[in-house]
Amino acid sequence: MERYITDDALTETTAARQKLRRVQALLEQKDERTRSVVYLRAQGYSYQEIAQKLQITEASARVVEHRTRAWLKATLQKEGYDE
């Protein structure tokens, strides 16, 4: 079976990869704990598991992730990345 990829699909894939690379670069600006919280959440860990792993409170893990996601969203919007 042949698969055809449209120009739109290629454009979307390329844009998604660029956005991902930008998110990774932005996260490098953050401290180790912040990066760890975000990466662990992205891997599917619960806040409780993250808290135990990083020796922080569950509330801290939630706050760090929330603030970081908000910062990423605002930064990406300022840079012209679509939602």
Short mmCIF file of N, CA and C in Angstrom, two decimals:
data_model
loop_
_atom_site.label_atom_id
_atom_site.label_comp_id
_atom_site.label_asym_id
_atom_site.label_seq_id
_atom_site.Cartn_x
_atom_site.Cartn_y
_atom_site.Cartn_z
N MET A 1 0.84 -1.18 0.00
CA MET A 1 0.00 0.00 0.00
C MET A 1 0.89 1.25 0.00
N GLU A 2 0.62 2.14 -0.88
CA GLU A 2 1.41 3.37 -0.98
C GLU A 2 0.82 4.45 -0.09
N ARG A 3 1.72 5.21 0.52
CA ARG A 3 1.29 6.36 1.34
C ARG A 3 1.71 7.63 0.63
N TYR A 4 0.78 8.52 0.56
CA TYR A 4 1.07 9.81 -0.04
C TYR A 4 1.05 10.87 1.04
N ILE A 5 2.05 11.70 1.03
CA ILE A 5 2.14 12.78 2.00
C ILE A 5 1.92 14.09 1.26
N THR A 6 0.94 14.82 1.69
CA THR A 6 0.65 16.09 1.04
C THR A 6 1.62 17.16 1.51
N ASP A 7 1.68 18.22 0.77
CA ASP A 7 2.51 19.36 1.17
C ASP A 7 2.08 19.90 2.52
N ASP A 8 0.76 19.90 2.78
CA ASP A 8 0.24 20.38 4.06
C ASP A 8 0.75 19.52 5.21
N ALA A 9 0.75 18.22 5.00
CA ALA A 9 1.22 17.31 6.06
C ALA A 9 2.70 17.53 6.32
N LEU A 10 3.48 17.72 5.29
CA LEU A 10 4.91 17.97 5.46
C LEU A 10 5.15 19.29 6.18
N THR A 11 4.38 20.29 5.81
CA THR A 11 4.50 21.60 6.45
C THR A 11 4.16 21.50 7.93
N GLU A 12 3.08 20.79 8.25
CA GLU A 12 2.66 20.62 9.65
C GLU A 12 3.72 19.85 10.44
N THR A 13 4.26 18.81 9.85
CA THR A 13 5.29 18.00 10.51
C THR A 13 6.54 18.84 10.76
N THR A 14 6.95 19.60 9.77
CA THR A 14 8.12 20.45 9.91
C THR A 14 7.89 21.51 10.98
N ALA A 15 6.72 22.12 10.99
CA ALA A 15 6.40 23.15 11.99
C ALA A 15 6.39 22.55 13.39
N ALA A 16 5.84 21.36 13.53
CA ALA A 16 5.79 20.70 14.84
C ALA A 16 7.19 20.39 15.34
N ARG A 17 8.06 19.95 14.44
CA ARG A 17 9.45 19.66 14.83
C ARG A 17 10.18 20.93 15.24
N GLN A 18 9.96 22.01 14.51
CA GLN A 18 10.59 23.28 14.85
C GLN A 18 10.12 23.77 16.21
N LYS A 19 8.83 23.64 16.46
CA LYS A 19 8.26 24.07 17.75
C LYS A 19 8.83 23.22 18.88
N LEU A 20 8.94 21.92 18.66
CA LEU A 20 9.51 21.03 19.68
C LEU A 20 10.95 21.41 19.98
N ARG A 21 11.73 21.67 18.95
CA ARG A 21 13.12 22.08 19.16
C ARG A 21 13.19 23.39 19.94
N ARG A 22 12.27 24.31 19.64
CA ARG A 22 12.25 25.59 20.36
C ARG A 22 11.88 25.39 21.82
N VAL A 23 10.90 24.52 22.09
CA VAL A 23 10.52 24.22 23.47
C VAL A 23 11.71 23.63 24.22
N GLN A 24 12.42 22.71 23.59
CA GLN A 24 13.59 22.11 24.23
C GLN A 24 14.65 23.17 24.52
N ALA A 25 14.87 24.08 23.58
CA ALA A 25 15.85 25.15 23.79
C ALA A 25 15.42 26.08 24.92
N LEU A 26 14.15 26.40 24.97
CA LEU A 26 13.65 27.25 26.05
C LEU A 26 13.80 26.57 27.40
N LEU A 27 13.51 25.28 27.45
CA LEU A 27 13.63 24.55 28.71
C LEU A 27 15.07 24.50 29.20
N GLU A 28 16.02 24.58 28.29
CA GLU A 28 17.43 24.59 28.69
C GLU A 28 17.78 25.85 29.47
N GLN A 29 16.95 26.87 29.35
CA GLN A 29 17.18 28.11 30.09
C GLN A 29 16.76 27.97 31.56
N LYS A 30 15.99 26.95 31.84
CA LYS A 30 15.46 26.74 33.19
C LYS A 30 16.42 25.89 34.02
N ASP A 31 16.22 25.91 35.33
CA ASP A 31 17.06 25.12 36.22
C ASP A 31 16.76 23.63 36.09
N GLU A 32 17.64 22.82 36.62
CA GLU A 32 17.54 21.36 36.50
C GLU A 32 16.22 20.83 37.06
N ARG A 33 15.81 21.34 38.22
CA ARG A 33 14.57 20.85 38.84
C ARG A 33 13.37 21.12 37.92
N THR A 34 13.31 22.31 37.38
CA THR A 34 12.20 22.67 36.50
C THR A 34 12.18 21.77 35.27
N ARG A 35 13.33 21.59 34.65
CA ARG A 35 13.40 20.71 33.48
C ARG A 35 12.98 19.29 33.84
N SER A 36 13.42 18.81 34.98
CA SER A 36 13.07 17.46 35.40
C SER A 36 11.58 17.30 35.59
N VAL A 37 10.95 18.27 36.23
CA VAL A 37 9.50 18.19 36.44
C VAL A 37 8.78 18.11 35.10
N VAL A 38 9.13 18.99 34.18
CA VAL A 38 8.46 19.04 32.88
C VAL A 38 8.70 17.75 32.10
N TYR A 39 9.95 17.29 32.05
CA TYR A 39 10.25 16.07 31.29
C TYR A 39 9.59 14.84 31.92
N LEU A 40 9.56 14.76 33.23
CA LEU A 40 8.92 13.61 33.87
C LEU A 40 7.41 13.62 33.62
N ARG A 41 6.78 14.80 33.67
CA ARG A 41 5.35 14.88 33.36
C ARG A 41 5.10 14.45 31.93
N ALA A 42 5.96 14.89 31.02
CA ALA A 42 5.80 14.53 29.61
C ALA A 42 5.93 13.02 29.41
N GLN A 43 6.68 12.37 30.28
CA GLN A 43 6.85 10.92 30.19
C GLN A 43 5.72 10.16 30.89
N GLY A 44 4.78 10.91 31.50
CA GLY A 44 3.62 10.28 32.09
C GLY A 44 3.67 10.04 33.59
N TYR A 45 4.69 10.54 34.25
CA TYR A 45 4.79 10.38 35.70
C TYR A 45 3.73 11.24 36.39
N SER A 46 3.20 10.75 37.50
CA SER A 46 2.24 11.52 38.29
C SER A 46 3.00 12.56 39.10
N TYR A 47 2.27 13.53 39.62
CA TYR A 47 2.90 14.54 40.47
C TYR A 47 3.48 13.89 41.73
N GLN A 48 2.79 12.90 42.22
CA GLN A 48 3.27 12.20 43.42
C GLN A 48 4.61 11.51 43.13
N GLU A 49 4.70 10.84 41.99
CA GLU A 49 5.94 10.16 41.61
C GLU A 49 7.08 11.17 41.41
N ILE A 50 6.76 12.28 40.77
CA ILE A 50 7.76 13.33 40.54
C ILE A 50 8.26 13.88 41.87
N ALA A 51 7.33 14.15 42.77
CA ALA A 51 7.68 14.69 44.09
C ALA A 51 8.62 13.74 44.82
N GLN A 52 8.31 12.47 44.78
CA GLN A 52 9.17 11.48 45.45
C GLN A 52 10.55 11.42 44.80
N LYS A 53 10.56 11.40 43.49
CA LYS A 53 11.82 11.29 42.74
C LYS A 53 12.73 12.50 42.98
N LEU A 54 12.12 13.70 43.02
CA LEU A 54 12.91 14.93 43.13
C LEU A 54 13.00 15.45 44.55
N GLN A 55 12.37 14.76 45.46
CA GLN A 55 12.36 15.14 46.87
C GLN A 55 11.82 16.55 47.07
N ILE A 56 10.66 16.79 46.46
CA ILE A 56 9.93 18.04 46.63
C ILE A 56 8.49 17.67 46.97
N THR A 57 7.68 18.64 47.32
CA THR A 57 6.29 18.34 47.60
C THR A 57 5.52 18.18 46.29
N GLU A 58 4.41 17.48 46.38
CA GLU A 58 3.55 17.31 45.22
C GLU A 58 3.04 18.68 44.74
N ALA A 59 2.71 19.55 45.70
CA ALA A 59 2.25 20.90 45.35
C ALA A 59 3.33 21.66 44.58
N SER A 60 4.58 21.51 44.99
CA SER A 60 5.68 22.17 44.29
C SER A 60 5.80 21.67 42.85
N ALA A 61 5.66 20.38 42.68
CA ALA A 61 5.73 19.80 41.33
C ALA A 61 4.63 20.38 40.45
N ARG A 62 3.43 20.50 41.00
CA ARG A 62 2.31 21.06 40.24
C ARG A 62 2.55 22.52 39.87
N VAL A 63 3.02 23.29 40.84
CA VAL A 63 3.27 24.73 40.61
C VAL A 63 4.37 24.92 39.58
N VAL A 64 5.45 24.18 39.71
CA VAL A 64 6.56 24.29 38.76
C VAL A 64 6.09 23.98 37.35
N GLU A 65 5.33 22.90 37.19
CA GLU A 65 4.86 22.54 35.86
C GLU A 65 3.90 23.59 35.32
N HIS A 66 2.97 24.04 36.14
CA HIS A 66 1.99 25.03 35.69
C HIS A 66 2.69 26.33 35.24
N ARG A 67 3.57 26.83 36.07
CA ARG A 67 4.27 28.08 35.73
C ARG A 67 5.13 27.93 34.48
N THR A 68 5.79 26.79 34.35
CA THR A 68 6.66 26.56 33.20
C THR A 68 5.84 26.45 31.92
N ARG A 69 4.73 25.73 31.99
CA ARG A 69 3.87 25.61 30.81
C ARG A 69 3.31 26.98 30.39
N ALA A 70 2.91 27.78 31.37
CA ALA A 70 2.40 29.12 31.07
C ALA A 70 3.49 29.98 30.44
N TRP A 71 4.70 29.89 30.98
CA TRP A 71 5.83 30.64 30.43
C TRP A 71 6.15 30.20 29.00
N LEU A 72 6.15 28.88 28.78
CA LEU A 72 6.40 28.36 27.44
C LEU A 72 5.34 28.85 26.46
N LYS A 73 4.09 28.76 26.85
CA LYS A 73 2.99 29.18 25.99
C LYS A 73 3.11 30.66 25.63
N ALA A 74 3.35 31.50 26.62
CA ALA A 74 3.48 32.94 26.39
C ALA A 74 4.67 33.24 25.49
N THR A 75 5.77 32.59 25.74
CA THR A 75 6.99 32.82 24.94
C THR A 75 6.78 32.39 23.49
N LEU A 76 6.19 31.22 23.30
CA LEU A 76 5.94 30.73 21.95
C LEU A 76 4.95 31.62 21.21
N GLN A 77 3.96 32.13 21.91
CA GLN A 77 3.00 33.04 21.26
C GLN A 77 3.69 34.33 20.83
N LYS A 78 4.56 34.87 21.68
CA LYS A 78 5.30 36.09 21.33
C LYS A 78 6.18 35.87 20.12
N GLU A 79 6.68 34.64 19.98
CA GLU A 79 7.57 34.32 18.86
C GLU A 79 6.81 33.93 17.61
N GLY A 80 5.47 33.88 17.70
CA GLY A 80 4.67 33.62 16.52
C GLY A 80 4.36 32.17 16.25
N TYR A 81 4.59 31.30 17.20
CA TYR A 81 4.22 29.90 17.02
C TYR A 81 2.74 29.75 17.28
N ASP A 82 2.08 29.02 16.42
CA ASP A 82 0.64 28.79 16.59
C ASP A 82 0.39 27.80 17.71
N GLU A 83 -0.81 27.84 18.25
CA GLU A 83 -1.20 26.92 19.34
C GLU A 83 -1.18 25.50 18.87
#
